[in-house]
Short mmCIF file of C-alpha atoms in Angstrom, two decimals:
data_model
loop_
_atom_site.label_atom_id
_atom_site.label_comp_id
_atom_site.label_asym_id
_atom_site.label_seq_id
_atom_site.Cartn_x
_atom_site.Cartn_y
_atom_site.Cartn_z
CA MET K 1 26.08 -6.55 26.28
CA ASN K 2 25.03 -9.97 24.16
CA GLN K 3 22.23 -8.99 24.67
CA TRP K 4 21.69 -5.77 23.97
CA ARG K 5 23.46 -6.47 20.33
CA ASN K 6 20.97 -9.13 20.35
CA PHE K 7 18.24 -6.50 20.26
CA ASN K 8 20.46 -4.13 17.46
CA LYS K 9 20.45 -6.60 15.34
CA GLY K 10 17.00 -6.65 14.93
CA PHE K 11 16.23 -3.02 15.34
CA LEU K 12 19.65 -1.74 12.44
CA ARG K 13 22.08 -4.67 11.56
CA GLU K 14 19.29 -7.17 10.04
CA ASN K 15 16.86 -3.94 9.84
CA PRO K 16 13.76 -6.22 8.85
CA VAL K 17 12.96 -3.61 5.83
CA PHE K 18 15.40 -1.62 5.15
CA VAL K 19 17.91 -4.88 4.72
CA LEU K 20 15.79 -8.08 5.28
CA VAL K 21 13.62 -6.22 2.37
CA LEU K 22 10.93 -8.66 4.72
CA GLY K 23 7.04 -7.89 5.43
CA MET K 24 7.63 -5.72 1.83
CA CYS K 25 3.58 -5.86 1.55
CA PRO K 26 2.22 -3.88 5.43
CA ALA K 27 5.28 -2.07 4.80
CA LEU K 28 3.71 -0.68 1.21
CA ALA K 29 0.19 -0.75 2.07
CA THR K 30 -0.30 0.56 5.25
CA THR K 31 2.17 4.06 5.71
CA THR K 32 -0.10 6.70 3.85
CA THR K 33 0.25 8.16 7.52
CA ALA K 34 3.14 7.90 10.46
CA ILE K 35 0.39 6.72 13.34
CA ASN K 36 -0.68 3.74 11.05
CA GLY K 37 2.32 3.20 10.53
CA MET K 38 3.02 2.53 13.94
CA GLY K 39 -0.10 0.95 14.74
CA MET K 40 0.71 -1.44 12.80
CA GLY K 41 4.40 -1.79 13.56
CA LEU K 42 2.72 -1.75 17.47
CA ALA K 43 1.21 -4.51 16.58
CA THR K 44 3.32 -6.11 14.47
CA THR K 45 5.82 -6.10 17.65
CA PHE K 46 3.33 -7.53 19.99
CA VAL K 47 2.47 -10.68 18.37
CA LEU K 48 6.51 -11.02 16.87
CA PHE K 49 7.57 -10.54 21.37
CA MET K 50 3.91 -12.76 22.41
CA SER K 51 4.93 -15.12 19.68
CA ASN K 52 8.52 -15.66 20.72
CA LEU K 53 7.97 -16.05 24.02
CA VAL K 54 5.45 -18.50 23.95
CA ILE K 55 7.71 -21.33 20.60
CA SER K 56 10.63 -20.71 22.81
CA ILE K 57 9.14 -21.90 26.22
CA PHE K 58 6.99 -24.81 24.01
CA ALA K 59 9.91 -25.84 20.95
CA GLY K 60 11.04 -28.52 23.02
CA PHE K 61 7.60 -30.69 23.49
CA ILE K 62 6.60 -29.68 20.11
CA PRO K 63 8.12 -32.36 17.66
CA ASP K 64 9.96 -31.91 14.58
CA LYS K 65 7.18 -32.81 11.93
CA VAL K 66 4.14 -30.04 13.11
CA ARG K 67 6.19 -27.76 14.35
CA ILE K 68 5.09 -25.16 11.95
CA PRO K 69 1.03 -25.93 11.51
CA ALA K 70 1.27 -25.46 15.68
CA PHE K 71 3.89 -22.21 14.69
CA ILE K 72 0.59 -21.16 12.50
CA VAL K 73 -1.79 -21.83 15.60
CA ILE K 74 -0.03 -20.00 18.07
CA ILE K 75 0.99 -16.65 16.37
CA ALA K 76 -2.74 -16.83 14.90
CA SER K 77 -4.05 -17.25 17.65
CA PHE K 78 -2.10 -13.90 18.72
CA VAL K 79 -2.81 -11.99 15.72
CA THR K 80 -6.62 -12.23 16.46
CA ILE K 81 -6.16 -11.02 20.20
CA VAL K 82 -4.85 -7.78 18.78
CA ASP K 83 -7.58 -7.78 16.48
CA LEU K 84 -10.20 -7.69 18.91
CA VAL K 85 -8.46 -5.33 21.14
CA MET K 86 -8.45 -2.83 18.53
CA GLY K 87 -11.58 -3.71 17.42
CA ALA K 88 -12.21 -2.58 20.86
CA TYR K 89 -10.45 0.48 22.26
CA PHE K 90 -8.76 1.70 18.92
CA ASN K 91 -11.88 2.20 17.22
CA THR K 92 -13.02 5.00 18.26
CA PRO K 93 -13.39 7.75 14.81
CA GLY K 94 -11.96 11.19 14.75
CA PRO K 95 -13.87 14.17 15.73
CA GLN K 96 -14.73 15.15 12.13
CA GLY K 97 -15.84 11.66 11.88
CA GLU K 98 -12.38 9.90 10.02
CA PRO K 99 -12.32 6.33 9.90
CA SER K 100 -10.76 5.16 14.13
CA LEU K 101 -7.24 3.79 13.29
CA TYR K 102 -8.78 0.16 13.01
CA ASP K 103 -10.59 0.94 10.10
CA GLN K 104 -7.47 2.68 8.07
CA LEU K 105 -5.58 -0.65 9.15
CA GLY K 106 -7.98 -2.38 7.86
CA ILE K 107 -7.26 -5.57 6.57
CA PHE K 108 -3.94 -5.27 7.07
CA ILE K 109 -4.08 -6.44 11.06
CA PRO K 110 -5.90 -10.01 10.37
CA LEU K 111 -2.82 -10.05 7.76
CA ILE K 112 -0.19 -10.11 10.30
CA VAL K 113 -0.60 -13.48 10.43
CA VAL K 114 1.30 -13.96 6.88
CA ASN K 115 3.92 -11.68 8.10
CA CYS K 116 7.00 -13.79 6.47
CA ILE K 117 9.12 -12.19 9.49
CA VAL K 118 6.81 -13.37 11.94
CA LEU K 119 6.96 -17.17 10.92
CA GLY K 120 10.96 -16.41 10.29
CA ARG K 121 11.39 -15.42 13.27
CA ALA K 122 9.44 -18.27 15.36
CA GLU K 123 11.12 -20.90 12.56
CA ALA K 124 15.17 -19.88 12.92
CA PHE K 125 15.46 -17.58 16.18
CA ALA K 126 12.65 -18.38 18.91
CA SER K 127 12.92 -22.72 17.98
CA LYS K 128 16.17 -23.03 18.70
CA ASN K 129 17.42 -20.52 21.40
CA LYS K 130 16.66 -19.26 25.21
CA ILE K 131 13.77 -17.52 26.39
CA VAL K 132 15.89 -14.84 26.95
CA SER K 133 17.64 -13.94 23.32
CA SER K 134 13.92 -15.19 22.05
CA VAL K 135 12.17 -12.33 23.46
CA ILE K 136 15.10 -9.98 23.42
CA ASP K 137 15.17 -10.50 19.73
CA GLY K 138 11.71 -10.77 18.83
CA LEU K 139 11.45 -7.01 20.86
CA GLY K 140 14.48 -6.53 18.05
CA ILE K 141 12.86 -7.27 14.98
CA GLY K 142 9.42 -5.92 15.93
CA LEU K 143 10.64 -2.36 16.61
CA GLY K 144 13.12 -2.62 13.92
CA PHE K 145 10.86 -2.76 11.72
CA THR K 146 7.73 0.12 13.72
CA PHE K 147 10.63 2.48 13.52
CA ALA K 148 10.61 1.71 10.05
CA LEU K 149 7.85 1.51 9.22
CA VAL K 150 7.18 4.70 11.43
CA LEU K 151 10.19 6.46 9.07
CA LEU K 152 8.25 5.68 5.80
CA GLY K 153 5.29 6.65 6.48
CA ALA K 154 5.99 9.86 8.38
CA THR K 155 7.92 10.73 4.50
CA ARG K 156 4.83 9.68 3.34
CA GLU K 157 2.75 11.93 4.61
CA ILE K 158 5.20 14.95 5.05
CA LEU K 159 5.49 15.35 1.75
CA GLY K 160 2.61 13.98 0.36
CA ASN K 161 0.19 14.96 2.57
CA GLY K 162 1.92 17.98 4.32
CA SER K 163 1.75 17.05 7.68
CA ILE K 164 3.20 14.74 10.23
CA PHE K 165 1.19 12.51 13.04
CA GLY K 166 -2.18 14.89 11.96
CA LEU K 167 -1.14 17.95 12.65
CA SER K 168 -0.60 19.57 8.98
CA PHE K 169 1.76 22.33 8.54
CA ILE K 170 0.97 23.55 5.04
CA GLN K 171 -2.22 24.75 2.78
CA GLY K 172 -4.17 22.39 1.14
CA ASP K 173 -2.24 19.26 -0.97
CA GLY K 174 1.36 18.09 -0.52
CA ILE K 175 2.78 16.07 -3.49
CA LEU K 176 0.27 13.08 -3.89
CA VAL K 177 2.11 10.59 -5.55
CA PHE K 178 3.80 9.73 -2.38
CA VAL K 179 0.38 8.87 -0.56
CA LEU K 180 -0.52 6.33 -3.81
CA ALA K 181 0.98 3.00 -4.81
CA PRO K 182 4.26 4.19 -6.92
CA GLY K 183 4.90 6.52 -3.74
CA ALA K 184 5.51 3.81 -1.38
CA PHE K 185 7.82 2.63 -3.66
CA ILE K 186 9.76 5.89 -4.38
CA ALA K 187 10.39 6.44 -0.72
CA LEU K 188 11.15 3.22 -0.30
CA GLY K 189 14.32 2.72 -2.05
CA TYR K 190 15.37 6.35 -1.09
CA LEU K 191 14.89 5.10 2.18
CA THR K 192 16.84 1.99 2.30
CA ALA K 193 19.62 3.65 -0.18
CA LEU K 194 19.98 6.66 2.44
CA ILE K 195 20.02 3.93 5.79
CA ILE K 196 22.68 0.86 4.35
CA ARG K 197 24.88 4.63 3.49
CA LEU K 198 24.49 5.16 7.52
CA LYS K 199 25.54 1.96 8.01
CA LYS K 200 28.61 2.14 6.34
CA SER K 201 30.04 4.90 7.94
CA MET V 1 16.05 -30.34 26.29
CA ALA V 2 16.18 -33.21 23.56
CA LYS V 3 13.01 -33.03 21.02
CA LYS V 4 10.49 -35.36 21.19
CA GLU V 5 10.02 -37.85 18.92
CA SER V 6 7.34 -37.51 15.92
CA THR V 7 5.15 -40.24 16.83
CA PHE V 8 1.53 -40.18 15.59
CA LEU V 9 0.00 -40.13 18.85
CA ASN V 10 2.87 -37.41 19.97
CA MET V 11 2.03 -35.09 16.78
CA ILE V 12 -1.81 -34.86 17.61
CA VAL V 13 -1.92 -35.26 21.31
CA THR V 14 0.82 -31.98 21.14
CA LEU V 15 -1.57 -30.32 18.13
CA LEU V 16 -5.26 -31.37 20.36
CA ILE V 17 -2.89 -29.65 23.43
CA VAL V 18 -2.26 -26.26 21.04
CA THR V 19 -5.65 -26.05 19.44
CA PHE V 20 -7.38 -26.36 22.28
CA VAL V 21 -5.71 -23.63 24.51
CA ALA V 22 -5.18 -21.28 21.54
CA SER V 23 -9.01 -21.41 20.95
CA SER V 24 -9.75 -21.11 25.05
CA ALA V 25 -7.53 -17.95 25.35
CA LEU V 26 -9.43 -16.45 22.79
CA GLY V 27 -12.58 -17.61 23.73
CA TYR V 28 -11.88 -15.62 26.70
CA ILE V 29 -10.33 -13.01 24.50
CA TYR V 30 -14.07 -12.28 22.37
CA GLU V 31 -15.89 -12.33 26.40
CA LEU V 32 -13.64 -9.73 27.80
CA THR V 33 -13.46 -7.26 24.71
CA LYS V 34 -16.99 -7.89 23.29
CA ALA V 35 -18.99 -4.81 25.34
CA PRO V 36 -15.97 -2.39 24.50
CA ARG V 37 -16.39 -3.04 21.24
CA ALA V 38 -20.62 -2.92 21.16
CA GLU V 39 -19.52 0.11 22.44
CA ALA V 40 -17.19 1.52 19.99
CA MET V 41 -19.50 0.34 17.90
CA ARG V 42 -22.61 2.44 18.89
CA ILE V 43 -20.69 5.53 18.65
CA LYS V 44 -19.68 4.39 15.68
CA GLN V 45 -23.38 4.31 14.39
CA THR V 46 -24.02 7.59 16.50
CA PHE V 47 -21.51 9.74 14.72
CA ALA V 48 -22.66 8.38 11.50
CA ILE V 49 -26.39 8.97 11.83
CA LYS V 50 -26.09 12.44 13.12
CA LYS V 51 -22.97 13.15 9.45
CA VAL V 52 -26.36 11.43 7.14
CA LEU V 53 -28.89 13.61 8.72
CA PRO V 54 -30.28 17.07 8.86
CA GLU V 55 -31.22 18.26 12.73
CA PHE V 56 -33.67 15.98 13.76
CA ASP V 57 -35.51 16.21 17.76
CA ASN V 58 -35.76 12.47 18.31
CA ASP V 59 -34.10 9.89 19.24
CA PRO V 60 -33.35 7.30 16.06
CA LEU V 61 -31.69 5.29 17.37
CA ALA V 62 -34.30 4.22 20.03
CA ASP V 63 -36.86 4.75 17.43
CA GLN V 64 -35.25 2.14 14.87
CA TYR V 65 -36.68 -0.44 12.72
CA VAL V 66 -35.90 -3.22 10.37
CA LEU V 67 -36.72 -3.77 7.18
CA PRO V 68 -35.62 -7.26 4.98
CA ALA V 69 -32.91 -6.88 2.03
CA ASN V 70 -35.35 -5.94 -1.05
CA ASP V 71 -32.52 -8.81 -2.59
CA GLY V 72 -33.24 -11.02 0.52
CA SER V 73 -29.54 -10.88 1.58
CA GLY V 74 -29.69 -10.09 4.47
CA GLU V 75 -31.62 -7.27 7.19
CA LEU V 76 -31.23 -3.01 7.09
CA SER V 77 -32.21 -1.20 10.23
CA VAL V 78 -33.34 1.52 9.21
CA TYR V 79 -33.48 5.47 11.39
CA PRO V 80 -35.99 7.45 10.65
CA ALA V 81 -35.31 11.52 11.62
CA LEU V 82 -38.40 13.69 13.01
CA ALA V 83 -38.46 16.98 13.26
CA GLY V 84 -40.74 18.81 15.32
CA GLY V 85 -43.11 15.49 14.71
CA ASP V 86 -43.25 15.38 11.13
CA SER V 87 -40.87 12.90 9.54
CA ILE V 88 -37.86 14.50 7.67
CA GLY V 89 -36.35 11.74 6.12
CA ALA V 90 -34.75 8.37 7.72
CA ALA V 91 -30.38 7.05 7.66
CA VAL V 92 -30.33 3.31 6.46
CA LYS V 93 -27.42 1.92 7.36
CA THR V 94 -26.89 -0.83 5.06
CA PHE V 95 -23.99 -2.99 3.46
CA SER V 96 -22.34 -4.50 0.42
CA ASN V 97 -20.69 -7.77 0.72
CA ASN V 98 -18.89 -7.70 -2.75
CA GLY V 99 -15.57 -5.21 -1.21
CA TYR V 100 -12.28 -5.81 -2.13
CA GLY V 101 -12.12 -7.08 1.82
CA GLY V 102 -15.77 -8.17 2.08
CA ILE V 103 -18.49 -6.69 4.19
CA ILE V 104 -18.56 -2.83 3.36
CA GLU V 105 -21.45 -1.17 5.82
CA LEU V 106 -22.62 2.39 5.89
CA MET V 107 -25.18 4.89 6.55
CA VAL V 108 -26.52 6.32 4.13
CA GLY V 109 -29.32 9.47 4.57
CA PHE V 110 -32.16 10.05 2.47
CA ASN V 111 -34.98 12.49 2.78
CA LYS V 112 -38.44 11.84 1.91
CA SER V 113 -38.20 12.67 -0.97
CA GLY V 114 -35.46 9.75 -1.45
CA GLU V 115 -32.59 11.94 -2.00
CA ILE V 116 -29.58 11.31 -0.76
CA ILE V 117 -28.35 13.80 1.76
CA ASP V 118 -24.89 11.66 3.03
CA ILE V 119 -23.19 8.80 3.01
CA ALA V 120 -21.13 7.66 6.21
CA VAL V 121 -18.88 3.80 6.04
CA VAL V 122 -19.80 2.58 9.52
CA ASN V 123 -17.88 -0.73 8.85
CA GLN V 124 -15.28 -1.47 5.90
CA LYS V 125 -11.76 -3.55 5.59
CA GLU V 126 -10.66 -2.41 2.29
CA THR V 127 -6.91 -2.02 0.94
CA PRO V 128 -5.37 1.37 2.89
CA GLY V 129 -4.77 4.47 0.60
CA LEU V 130 -6.63 3.13 -2.31
CA GLY V 131 -10.53 1.39 -0.83
CA THR V 132 -10.80 3.26 1.91
CA LYS V 133 -10.75 6.39 0.70
CA MET V 134 -14.13 5.96 0.36
CA ALA V 135 -14.57 7.03 3.26
CA ASP V 136 -13.42 10.95 2.20
CA ASP V 137 -15.66 13.57 1.36
CA SER V 138 -13.97 14.13 -2.33
CA TYR V 139 -15.70 11.04 -3.22
CA ILE V 140 -19.04 10.83 -1.11
CA LYS V 141 -19.62 13.87 -2.24
CA GLN V 142 -20.40 12.64 -5.51
CA TYR V 143 -23.90 10.57 -3.99
CA ARG V 144 -24.87 13.99 -2.60
CA GLY V 145 -28.45 14.65 -3.72
CA LEU V 146 -28.50 12.39 -6.39
CA ASN V 147 -32.25 9.45 -6.01
CA PRO V 148 -31.26 6.76 -6.68
CA GLY V 149 -34.49 6.04 -8.02
CA GLU V 150 -34.28 8.20 -10.91
CA THR V 151 -30.04 8.06 -11.90
CA ASP V 152 -27.60 5.87 -12.11
CA ILE V 153 -25.65 5.20 -9.19
CA SER V 154 -23.42 2.88 -10.33
CA VAL V 155 -19.14 3.42 -11.37
CA LYS V 156 -18.57 4.80 -14.75
CA GLN V 157 -17.27 1.67 -16.22
CA ASP V 158 -20.96 -0.17 -15.85
CA GLY V 159 -22.58 3.14 -17.16
CA GLY V 160 -23.62 5.19 -14.35
CA GLU V 161 -22.49 8.51 -12.70
CA ILE V 162 -20.32 7.92 -10.22
CA ASP V 163 -16.39 7.95 -11.14
CA ALA V 164 -14.20 5.41 -9.06
CA ILE V 165 -12.08 5.12 -6.56
CA THR V 166 -8.67 5.19 -8.76
CA ALA V 167 -7.27 1.63 -8.11
CA ALA V 168 -10.38 0.70 -6.50
CA THR V 169 -13.58 0.37 -8.98
CA ILE V 170 -14.09 -3.19 -6.52
CA SER V 171 -14.21 -1.16 -3.45
CA SER V 172 -16.62 1.50 -5.41
CA ARG V 173 -18.66 -1.02 -7.40
CA ALA V 174 -19.62 -2.60 -3.75
CA PHE V 175 -19.94 0.98 -2.26
CA SER V 176 -22.57 2.24 -5.19
CA GLU V 177 -24.12 -2.01 -4.41
CA ALA V 178 -25.43 -1.19 -1.06
CA VAL V 179 -26.14 2.47 -1.68
CA GLN V 180 -28.59 1.71 -3.90
CA LYS V 181 -30.01 -1.45 -1.66
CA GLY V 182 -30.68 0.93 1.23
CA TYR V 183 -32.93 3.11 -1.44
CA ASN V 184 -34.92 -0.03 -3.00
CA THR V 185 -35.14 -1.46 0.56
CA TYR V 186 -36.55 2.00 2.50
CA LEU V 187 -38.95 2.56 -0.14
CA LYS V 188 -40.74 -0.31 -0.18
CA GLY V 189 -40.76 0.19 3.22
CA GLU V 190 -42.08 2.80 2.63
CA THR V 191 -44.73 2.23 0.36
CA LYS V 192 -46.23 -0.92 2.89
#
């Protein structure tokens, strides 16, 4: 029960995008389509999960004064692993030669390392809590981030492209502004308002 | 669990262990994913070559040769296309180091007179939704049929003929630079 609360805290009550408003850069930049948002969210979830796990195990062995560099090395390693694995297995172009998921996410995969959610959870939670709680916390926050990115990506894809997960349901263009940067802010603003309204009731 | 004291020795030993374990793990994963990553690159290249060349009946990957870039910035691979034994042009894998996210690799198809047939993006790390639009047909179609020896293919901001991608002028500039480099290197290699 307690662990469920722990998970739900990250997923909804303190959703990193809609409530804490953290990790805005990837949340706004990579959510041009639902599938991109999902790829980015799951990559971040993996890094959060693994770094929370490792840091909660080894926090006791790391002297306080060097904990930040040690955490960053651990996080950076998992990010590089994600980058290498995605370069190997998510790098096939589409049937018409569209860029692969790895190409579309581009620079934002390596940039997970500076996502403040990841270091924030390591510092504020994993270094002070037991392994199971830390892993659940990483999973909750990570999936909450994924959920937010997919929602944002789907909204922008439906309005901007007239498609969902790559399946188009209208001919021609949608409201193009939603694919561009201003549309990201507009969609995020309305979704945040909606989520907070739903949370209250 | 008692926290470890932040003594000088403790700190050095801890960081040493952390970085050692991290780098060993990365080395292992790198080796593990090396083959599939190379395979993904090969598929991408075959795709790119097919896209930028007309029908050919040889194997451009097998016939490829390497030319030094005209500006000395590296080497470009050329994949010649033959139809019935006659040369019908070539795909040139060219690059620019001046993209917004670093290196941009393109496959540019030229016919025998040096006109651009088509362009495919092989590798890039540009901003998603902005610079990544360089792979869109609406951008690439501007280059088709142009001869970089006769038409200025730099972006309009630099006095050329190409409309840069909105909010991604740096990416567009690098794109044009790579195409021009491919043209100059390929033509120089042909007349040699």
